[in-house]
Short mmCIF file of C-alpha atoms and ligand atoms in Angstrom, two decimals:
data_model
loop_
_atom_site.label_atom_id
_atom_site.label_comp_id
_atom_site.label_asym_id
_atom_site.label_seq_id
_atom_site.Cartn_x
_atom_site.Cartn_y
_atom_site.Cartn_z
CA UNK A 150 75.44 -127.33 -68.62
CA UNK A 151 78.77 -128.25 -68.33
CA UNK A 152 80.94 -129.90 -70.66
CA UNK A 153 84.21 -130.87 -69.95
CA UNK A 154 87.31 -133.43 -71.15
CA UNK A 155 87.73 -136.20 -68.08
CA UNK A 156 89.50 -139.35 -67.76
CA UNK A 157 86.49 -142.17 -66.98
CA UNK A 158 88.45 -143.71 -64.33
CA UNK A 159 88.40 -140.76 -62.08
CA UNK A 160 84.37 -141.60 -62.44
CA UNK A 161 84.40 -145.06 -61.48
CA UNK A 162 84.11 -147.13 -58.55
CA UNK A 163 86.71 -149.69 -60.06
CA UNK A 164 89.12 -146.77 -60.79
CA UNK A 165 90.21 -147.43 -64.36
CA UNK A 166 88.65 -146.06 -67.58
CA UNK A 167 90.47 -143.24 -70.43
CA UNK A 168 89.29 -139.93 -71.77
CA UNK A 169 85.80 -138.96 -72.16
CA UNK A 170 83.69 -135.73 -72.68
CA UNK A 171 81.53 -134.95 -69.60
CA UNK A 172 78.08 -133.43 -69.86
CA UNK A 173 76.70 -132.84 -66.93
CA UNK A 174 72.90 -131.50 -67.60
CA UNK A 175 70.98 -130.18 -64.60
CA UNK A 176 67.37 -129.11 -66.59
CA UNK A 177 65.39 -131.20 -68.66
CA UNK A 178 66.21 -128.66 -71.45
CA UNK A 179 70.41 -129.59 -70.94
CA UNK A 180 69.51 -133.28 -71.34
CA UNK A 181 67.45 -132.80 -74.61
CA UNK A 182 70.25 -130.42 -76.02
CA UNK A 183 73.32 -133.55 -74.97
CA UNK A 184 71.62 -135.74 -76.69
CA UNK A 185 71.51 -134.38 -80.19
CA UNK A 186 74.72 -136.48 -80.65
CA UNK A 187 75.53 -140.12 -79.41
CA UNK A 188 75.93 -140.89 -75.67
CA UNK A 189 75.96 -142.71 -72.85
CA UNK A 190 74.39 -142.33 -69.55
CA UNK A 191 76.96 -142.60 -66.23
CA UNK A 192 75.44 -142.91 -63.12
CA UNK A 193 77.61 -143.67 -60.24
CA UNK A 194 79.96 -145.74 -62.17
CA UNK A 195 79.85 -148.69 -59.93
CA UNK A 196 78.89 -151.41 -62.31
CA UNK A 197 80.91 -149.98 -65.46
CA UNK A 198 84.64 -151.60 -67.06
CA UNK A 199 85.81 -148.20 -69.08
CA UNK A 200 88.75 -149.18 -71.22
CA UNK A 201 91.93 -147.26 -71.58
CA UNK A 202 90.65 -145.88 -75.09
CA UNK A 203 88.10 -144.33 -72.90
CA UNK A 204 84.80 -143.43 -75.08
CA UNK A 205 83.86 -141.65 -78.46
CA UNK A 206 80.48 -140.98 -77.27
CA UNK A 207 79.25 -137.62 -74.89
CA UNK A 208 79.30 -139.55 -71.77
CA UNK A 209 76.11 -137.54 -70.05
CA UNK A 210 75.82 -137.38 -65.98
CA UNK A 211 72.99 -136.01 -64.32
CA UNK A 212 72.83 -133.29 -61.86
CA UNK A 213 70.71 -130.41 -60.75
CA UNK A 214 67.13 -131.47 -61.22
CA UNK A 215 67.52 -135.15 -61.63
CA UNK A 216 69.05 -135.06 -57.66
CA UNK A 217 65.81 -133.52 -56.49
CA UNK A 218 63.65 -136.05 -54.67
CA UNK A 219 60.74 -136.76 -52.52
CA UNK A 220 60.56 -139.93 -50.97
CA UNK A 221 56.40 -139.98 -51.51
CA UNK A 222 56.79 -137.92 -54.94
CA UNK A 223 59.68 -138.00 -57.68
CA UNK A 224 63.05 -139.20 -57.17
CA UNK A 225 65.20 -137.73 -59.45
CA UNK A 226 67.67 -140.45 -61.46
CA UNK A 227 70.63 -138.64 -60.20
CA UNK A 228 70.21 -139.16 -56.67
CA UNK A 229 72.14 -141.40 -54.38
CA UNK A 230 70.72 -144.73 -53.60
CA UNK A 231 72.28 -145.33 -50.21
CA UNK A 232 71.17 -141.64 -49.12
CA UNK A 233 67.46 -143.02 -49.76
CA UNK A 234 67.85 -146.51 -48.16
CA UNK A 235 69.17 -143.92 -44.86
CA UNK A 236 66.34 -141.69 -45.27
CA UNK A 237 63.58 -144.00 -45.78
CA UNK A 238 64.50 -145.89 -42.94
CA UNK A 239 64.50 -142.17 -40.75
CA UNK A 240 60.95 -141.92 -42.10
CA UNK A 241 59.58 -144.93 -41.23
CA UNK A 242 59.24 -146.07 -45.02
CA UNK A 243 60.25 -149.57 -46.04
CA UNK A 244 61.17 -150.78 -49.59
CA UNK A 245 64.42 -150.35 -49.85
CA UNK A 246 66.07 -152.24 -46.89
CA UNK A 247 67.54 -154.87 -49.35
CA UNK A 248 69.49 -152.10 -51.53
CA UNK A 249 71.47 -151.30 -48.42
CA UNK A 250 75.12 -150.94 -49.30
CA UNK A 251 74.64 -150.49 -52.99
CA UNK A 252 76.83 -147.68 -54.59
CA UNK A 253 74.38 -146.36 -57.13
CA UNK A 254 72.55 -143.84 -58.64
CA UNK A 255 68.67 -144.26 -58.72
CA UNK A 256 68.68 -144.55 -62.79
CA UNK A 257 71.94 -146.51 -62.36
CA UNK A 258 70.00 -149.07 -60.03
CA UNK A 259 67.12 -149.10 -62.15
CA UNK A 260 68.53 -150.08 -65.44
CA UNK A 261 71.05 -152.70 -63.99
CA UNK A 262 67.44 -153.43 -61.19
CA UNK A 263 70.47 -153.76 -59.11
CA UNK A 264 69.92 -155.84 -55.55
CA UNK A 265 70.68 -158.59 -52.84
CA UNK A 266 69.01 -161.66 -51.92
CA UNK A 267 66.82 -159.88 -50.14
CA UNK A 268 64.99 -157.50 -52.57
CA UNK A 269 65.74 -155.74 -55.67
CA UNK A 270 65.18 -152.20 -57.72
CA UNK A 271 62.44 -153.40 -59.36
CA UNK A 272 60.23 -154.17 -56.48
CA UNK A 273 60.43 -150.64 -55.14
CA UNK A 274 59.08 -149.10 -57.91
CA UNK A 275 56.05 -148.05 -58.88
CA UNK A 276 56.54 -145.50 -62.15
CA UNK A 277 59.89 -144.85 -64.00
CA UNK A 278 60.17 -141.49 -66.21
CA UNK A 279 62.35 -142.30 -69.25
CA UNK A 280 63.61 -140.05 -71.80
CA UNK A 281 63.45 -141.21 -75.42
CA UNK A 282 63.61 -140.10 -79.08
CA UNK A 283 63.09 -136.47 -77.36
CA UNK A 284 60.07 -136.79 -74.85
CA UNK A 285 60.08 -138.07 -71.84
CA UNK A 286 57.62 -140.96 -71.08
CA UNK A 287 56.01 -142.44 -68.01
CA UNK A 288 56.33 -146.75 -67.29
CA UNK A 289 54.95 -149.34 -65.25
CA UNK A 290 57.63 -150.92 -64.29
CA UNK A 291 55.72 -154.03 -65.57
CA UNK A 292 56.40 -152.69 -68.98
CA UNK A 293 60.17 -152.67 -68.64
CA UNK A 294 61.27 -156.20 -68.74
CA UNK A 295 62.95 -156.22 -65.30
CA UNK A 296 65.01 -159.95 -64.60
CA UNK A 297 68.05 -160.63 -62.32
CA UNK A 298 70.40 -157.79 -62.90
CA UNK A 299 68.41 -156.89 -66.19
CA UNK A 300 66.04 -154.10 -67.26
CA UNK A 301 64.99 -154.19 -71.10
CA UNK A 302 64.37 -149.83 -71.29
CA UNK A 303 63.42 -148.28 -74.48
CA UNK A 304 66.96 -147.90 -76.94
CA UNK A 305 68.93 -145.28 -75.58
CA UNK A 306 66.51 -144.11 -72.76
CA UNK A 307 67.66 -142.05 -70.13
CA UNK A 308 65.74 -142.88 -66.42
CA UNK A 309 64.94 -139.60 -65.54
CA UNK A 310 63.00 -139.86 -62.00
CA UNK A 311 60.93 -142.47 -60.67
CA UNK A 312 58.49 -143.30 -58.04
CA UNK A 313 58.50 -145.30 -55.46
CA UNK A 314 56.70 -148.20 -53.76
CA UNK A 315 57.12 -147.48 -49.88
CA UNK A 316 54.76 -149.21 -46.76
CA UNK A 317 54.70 -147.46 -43.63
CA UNK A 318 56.84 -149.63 -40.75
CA UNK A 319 57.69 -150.06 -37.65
CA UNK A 320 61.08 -148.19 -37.35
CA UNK A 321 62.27 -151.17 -35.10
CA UNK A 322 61.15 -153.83 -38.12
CA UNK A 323 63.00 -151.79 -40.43
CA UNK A 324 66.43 -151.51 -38.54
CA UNK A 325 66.22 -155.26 -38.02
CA UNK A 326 66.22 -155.86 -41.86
CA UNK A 327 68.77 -153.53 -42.16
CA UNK A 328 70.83 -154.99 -39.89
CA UNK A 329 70.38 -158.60 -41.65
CA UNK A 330 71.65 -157.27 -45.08
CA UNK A 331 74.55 -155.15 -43.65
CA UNK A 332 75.19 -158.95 -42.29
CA UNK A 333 75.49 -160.23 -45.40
CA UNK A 334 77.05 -158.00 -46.68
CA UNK A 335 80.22 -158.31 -44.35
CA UNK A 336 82.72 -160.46 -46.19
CA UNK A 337 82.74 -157.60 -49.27
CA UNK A 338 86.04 -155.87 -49.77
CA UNK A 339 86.04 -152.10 -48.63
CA UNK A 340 89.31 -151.85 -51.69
CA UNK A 341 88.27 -150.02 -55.19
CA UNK A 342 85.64 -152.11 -57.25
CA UNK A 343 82.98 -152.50 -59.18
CA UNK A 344 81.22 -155.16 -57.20
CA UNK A 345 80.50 -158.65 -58.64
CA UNK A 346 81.98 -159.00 -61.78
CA UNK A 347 80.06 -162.25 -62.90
CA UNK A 348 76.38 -163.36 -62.52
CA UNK A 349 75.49 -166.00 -60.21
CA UNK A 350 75.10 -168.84 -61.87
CA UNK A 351 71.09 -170.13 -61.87
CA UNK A 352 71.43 -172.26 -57.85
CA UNK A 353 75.31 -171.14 -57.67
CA UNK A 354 77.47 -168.47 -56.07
CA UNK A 355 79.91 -167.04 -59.18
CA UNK A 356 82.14 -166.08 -55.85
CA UNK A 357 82.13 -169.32 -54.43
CA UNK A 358 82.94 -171.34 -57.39
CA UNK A 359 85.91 -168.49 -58.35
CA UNK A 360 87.30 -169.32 -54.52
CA UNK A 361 87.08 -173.19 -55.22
CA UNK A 362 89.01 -172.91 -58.08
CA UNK A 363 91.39 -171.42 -56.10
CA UNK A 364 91.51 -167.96 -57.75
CA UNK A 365 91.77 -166.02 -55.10
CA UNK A 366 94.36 -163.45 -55.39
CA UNK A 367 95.31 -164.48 -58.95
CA UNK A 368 96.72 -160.59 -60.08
CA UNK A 369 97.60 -159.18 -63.53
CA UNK A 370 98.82 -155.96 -62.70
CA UNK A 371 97.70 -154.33 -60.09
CA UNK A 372 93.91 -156.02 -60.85
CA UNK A 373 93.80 -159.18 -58.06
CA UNK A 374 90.85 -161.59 -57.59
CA UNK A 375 89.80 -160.24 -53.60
CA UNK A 376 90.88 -162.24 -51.00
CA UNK A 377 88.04 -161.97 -49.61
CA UNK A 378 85.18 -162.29 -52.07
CA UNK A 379 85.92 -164.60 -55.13
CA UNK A 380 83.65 -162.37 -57.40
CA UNK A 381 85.38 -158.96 -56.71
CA UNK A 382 88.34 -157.96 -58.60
CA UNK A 383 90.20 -155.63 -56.59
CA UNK A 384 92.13 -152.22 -58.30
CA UNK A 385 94.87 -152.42 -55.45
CA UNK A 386 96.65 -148.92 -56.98
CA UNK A 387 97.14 -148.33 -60.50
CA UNK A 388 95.43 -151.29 -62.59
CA UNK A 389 94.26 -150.42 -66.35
CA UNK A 390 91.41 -151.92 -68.27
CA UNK A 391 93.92 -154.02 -70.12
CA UNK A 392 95.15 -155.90 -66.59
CA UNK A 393 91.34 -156.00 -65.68
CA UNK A 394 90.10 -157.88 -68.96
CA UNK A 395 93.30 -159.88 -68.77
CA UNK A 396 92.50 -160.99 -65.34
CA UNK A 397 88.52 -161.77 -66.46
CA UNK A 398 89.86 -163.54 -69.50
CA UNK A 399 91.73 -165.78 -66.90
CA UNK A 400 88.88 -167.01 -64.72
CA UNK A 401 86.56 -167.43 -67.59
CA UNK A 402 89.04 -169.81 -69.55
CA UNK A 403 88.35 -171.86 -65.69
CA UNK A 404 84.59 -171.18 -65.41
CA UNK A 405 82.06 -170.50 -67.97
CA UNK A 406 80.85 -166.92 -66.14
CA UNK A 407 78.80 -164.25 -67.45
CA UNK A 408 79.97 -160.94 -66.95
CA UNK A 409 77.67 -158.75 -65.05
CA UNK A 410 79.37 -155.63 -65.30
CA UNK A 411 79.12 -153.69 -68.63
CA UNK A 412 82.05 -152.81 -70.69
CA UNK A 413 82.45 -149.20 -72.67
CA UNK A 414 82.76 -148.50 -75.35
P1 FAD B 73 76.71 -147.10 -63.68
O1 FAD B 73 77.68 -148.13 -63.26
O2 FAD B 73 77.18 -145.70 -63.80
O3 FAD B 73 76.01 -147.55 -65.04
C1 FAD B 73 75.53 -148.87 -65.19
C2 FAD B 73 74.55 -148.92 -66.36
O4 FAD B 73 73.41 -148.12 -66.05
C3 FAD B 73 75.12 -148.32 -67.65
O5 FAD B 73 74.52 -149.00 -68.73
C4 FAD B 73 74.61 -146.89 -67.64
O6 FAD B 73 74.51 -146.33 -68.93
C5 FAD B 73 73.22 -147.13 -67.05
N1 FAD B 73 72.67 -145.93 -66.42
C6 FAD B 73 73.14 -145.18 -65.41
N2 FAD B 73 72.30 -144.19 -65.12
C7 FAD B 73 71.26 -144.31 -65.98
C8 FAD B 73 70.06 -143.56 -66.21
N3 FAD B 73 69.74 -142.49 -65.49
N4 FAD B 73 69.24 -143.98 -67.20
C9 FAD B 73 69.52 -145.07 -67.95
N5 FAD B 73 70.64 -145.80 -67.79
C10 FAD B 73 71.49 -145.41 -66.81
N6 FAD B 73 75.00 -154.34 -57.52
C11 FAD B 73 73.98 -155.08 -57.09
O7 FAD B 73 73.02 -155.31 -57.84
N7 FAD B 73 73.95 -155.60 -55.83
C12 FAD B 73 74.95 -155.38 -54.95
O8 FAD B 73 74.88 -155.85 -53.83
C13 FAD B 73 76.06 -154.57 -55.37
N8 FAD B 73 77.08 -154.32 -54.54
C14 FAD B 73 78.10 -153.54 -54.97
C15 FAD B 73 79.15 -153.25 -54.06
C16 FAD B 73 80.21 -152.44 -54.47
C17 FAD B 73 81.32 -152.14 -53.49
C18 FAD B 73 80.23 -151.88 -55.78
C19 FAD B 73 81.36 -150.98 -56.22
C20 FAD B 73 79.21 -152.18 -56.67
C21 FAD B 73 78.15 -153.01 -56.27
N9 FAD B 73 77.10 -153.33 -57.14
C22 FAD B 73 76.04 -154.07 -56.70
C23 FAD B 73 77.14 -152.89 -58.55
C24 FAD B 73 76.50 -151.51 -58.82
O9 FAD B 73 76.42 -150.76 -57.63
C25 FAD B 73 75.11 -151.66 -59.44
O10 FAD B 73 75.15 -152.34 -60.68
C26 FAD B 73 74.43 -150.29 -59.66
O11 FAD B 73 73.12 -150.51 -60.11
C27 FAD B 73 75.17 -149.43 -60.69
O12 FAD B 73 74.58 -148.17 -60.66
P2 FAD B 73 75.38 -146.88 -61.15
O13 FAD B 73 74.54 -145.69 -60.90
O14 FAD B 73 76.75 -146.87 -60.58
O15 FAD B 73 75.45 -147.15 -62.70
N1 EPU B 74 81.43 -167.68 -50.90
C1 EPU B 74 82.59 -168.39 -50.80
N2 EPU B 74 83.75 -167.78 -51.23
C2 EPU B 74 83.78 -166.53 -51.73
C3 EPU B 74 82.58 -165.82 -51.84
C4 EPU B 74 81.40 -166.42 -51.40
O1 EPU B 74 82.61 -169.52 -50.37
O2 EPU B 74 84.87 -166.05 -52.09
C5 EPU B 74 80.19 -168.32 -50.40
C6 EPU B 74 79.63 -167.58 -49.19
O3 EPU B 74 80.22 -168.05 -48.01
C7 EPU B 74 78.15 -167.88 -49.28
C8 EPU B 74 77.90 -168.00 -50.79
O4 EPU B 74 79.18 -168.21 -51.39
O5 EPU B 74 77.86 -169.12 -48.68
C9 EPU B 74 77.22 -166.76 -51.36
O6 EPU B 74 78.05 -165.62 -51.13
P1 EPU B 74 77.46 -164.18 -50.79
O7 EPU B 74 76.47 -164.29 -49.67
O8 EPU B 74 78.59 -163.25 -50.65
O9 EPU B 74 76.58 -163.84 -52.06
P2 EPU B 74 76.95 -163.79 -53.57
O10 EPU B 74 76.01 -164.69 -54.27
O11 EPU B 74 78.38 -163.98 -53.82
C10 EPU B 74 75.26 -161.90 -54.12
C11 EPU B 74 75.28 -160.75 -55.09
C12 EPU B 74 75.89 -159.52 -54.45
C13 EPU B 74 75.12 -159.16 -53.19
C14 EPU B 74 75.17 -160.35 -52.25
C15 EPU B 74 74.38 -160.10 -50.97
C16 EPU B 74 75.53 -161.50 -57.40
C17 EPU B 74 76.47 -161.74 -58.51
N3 EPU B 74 76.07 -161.10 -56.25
O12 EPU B 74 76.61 -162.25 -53.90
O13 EPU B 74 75.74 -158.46 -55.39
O14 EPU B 74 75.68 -158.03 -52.57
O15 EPU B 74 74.62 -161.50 -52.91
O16 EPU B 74 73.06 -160.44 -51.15
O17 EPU B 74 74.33 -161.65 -57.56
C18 EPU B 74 76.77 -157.31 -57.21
O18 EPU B 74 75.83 -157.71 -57.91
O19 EPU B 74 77.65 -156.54 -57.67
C19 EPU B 74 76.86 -157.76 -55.82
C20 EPU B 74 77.89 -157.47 -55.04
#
């Protein structure tokens, strides 16, 4: 186990985010041990608004162990979810086409059931492991309230592997629906982010009714609206929390949005 002072932003997608102790756990044993004190769980830090304060709490990462996985076993939560969507696809194994180009962590994924129009987390799963109040417990994912961009996991459980829900497939079929998402996928900035920032409104595009308003490329700081996705706010260098929430604080006095990404502490 290691244990270590970091600043959060040097752990997130978006770039911004202040001090923070690290424990990263590679045995079950580690993870029990980091949690005899409040924490949080970072996964890939795509989908996470640290501010500058950075966090009181042991921020825990997993490692070792939890990055083990078998594609027709366990997955460990700390594995990559783009390395899977690749190495299904080499095996034939479909399920996860629609996660393609999602910066994530399987736990990371599950908890935010993170997706595109053309599938979700939830759907590939068939069992999640969860750690809580010190065991570690076995779901249906039935049982864990997934919704658009929602999961509804025990309080304070950690994902610690999962299973998942994979048909064999023509190779060909699979590349194809690869190819479709990647597609759609196209007009997303390659700059430092955290992805969407709002929820799409129920029948609306949060992205398309940010570029109507004409907010593209509003900036506080060095956090801009993307030029070219309404619902990306772009870290162009050396943006804090403070420009970031400034800048959300903006569009939402426009549009009544719902932030999807979550906000420490
Ligand atoms: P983090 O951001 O590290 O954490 C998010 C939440 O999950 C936190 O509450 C954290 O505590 C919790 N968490 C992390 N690991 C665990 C665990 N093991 N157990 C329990 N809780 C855990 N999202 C989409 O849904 N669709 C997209 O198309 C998409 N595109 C994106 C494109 C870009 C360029 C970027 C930067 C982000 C994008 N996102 C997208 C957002 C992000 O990738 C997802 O929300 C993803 O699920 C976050 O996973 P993470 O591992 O980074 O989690
Ligand atoms: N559009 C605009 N202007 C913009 C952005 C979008 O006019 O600035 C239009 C597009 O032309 C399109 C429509 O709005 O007609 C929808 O846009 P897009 O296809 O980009 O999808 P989205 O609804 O903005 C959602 C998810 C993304 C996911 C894509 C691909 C949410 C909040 N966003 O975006 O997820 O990658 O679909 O399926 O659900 C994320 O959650 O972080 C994320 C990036």
């Amino acid at each position: 186990m290691k244990v270590e002072r970091v600043l959060l932003k040097d752990y997130t997608t978006l770039g911004v985010g202040g001090p923070a102790e690290l424990w990263t756990v590679e045995t079950r044993e580690e993870l029990r041990r980091a949690t005899e004190a409040p924490y949080r769980v970072l996964g890939n830090g795509s989908n996470l608004l640290v501010l500058d304060e950075g966090v009181p709490e042991r921020v825990i990462r997993l490692a070792g162990e939890f990055q083990a996985w078998d594609l027709k076993g366990w997955v460990g939560a700390g594995a990559l979810l783009p390395l899977l969507v690749q190495e299904a696809a080499r095996a034939g194994l479909s399920g996860l086409e629609g996660l393609l180009g999602i910066p994530a962590q399987v736990g990371g994924a599950v908890k935010m059931n993170a997706g595109t129009r053309f599938g979700e987390m939830a759907d590939a799963l068939e069992a999640v492991e969860i750690f809580h109040d010190g065991a570690f417990h076995v779901y249906a994912p039935e049982e864990l309230g997934f919704g658009y961009r929602k999961s509804n996991l025990p309080p304070g459980g950690i994902v610690t592997r999962v299973r998942l829900r994979l048909k064999e497939r023509p190779l060909e079929e699979i590349k194809r629906r690869m190819e479709e998402v990647d597609a759609a996928r196209k007009g997303q900035p390659k700059k430092k982010s955290a992805g969407c920032a709002f929820k799409n409104p129920p029948g609306h595009s949060a992205g398309r009714l940010i570029d109507q308003r004409g907010l593209k490329g509003l900036r506080v700081g060095d956090a801009m609206v993307s030029l070219e996705h309404g619902n990306f706010i772009v870290n162009l260098g050396r943006a804090t929390a403070k420009d970031v929430l400034a800048l959300l604080k903006r569009i939402q006095e426009e549009l009544p949005l719902e932030l999807e990404w979550e906000v420490w502490p």
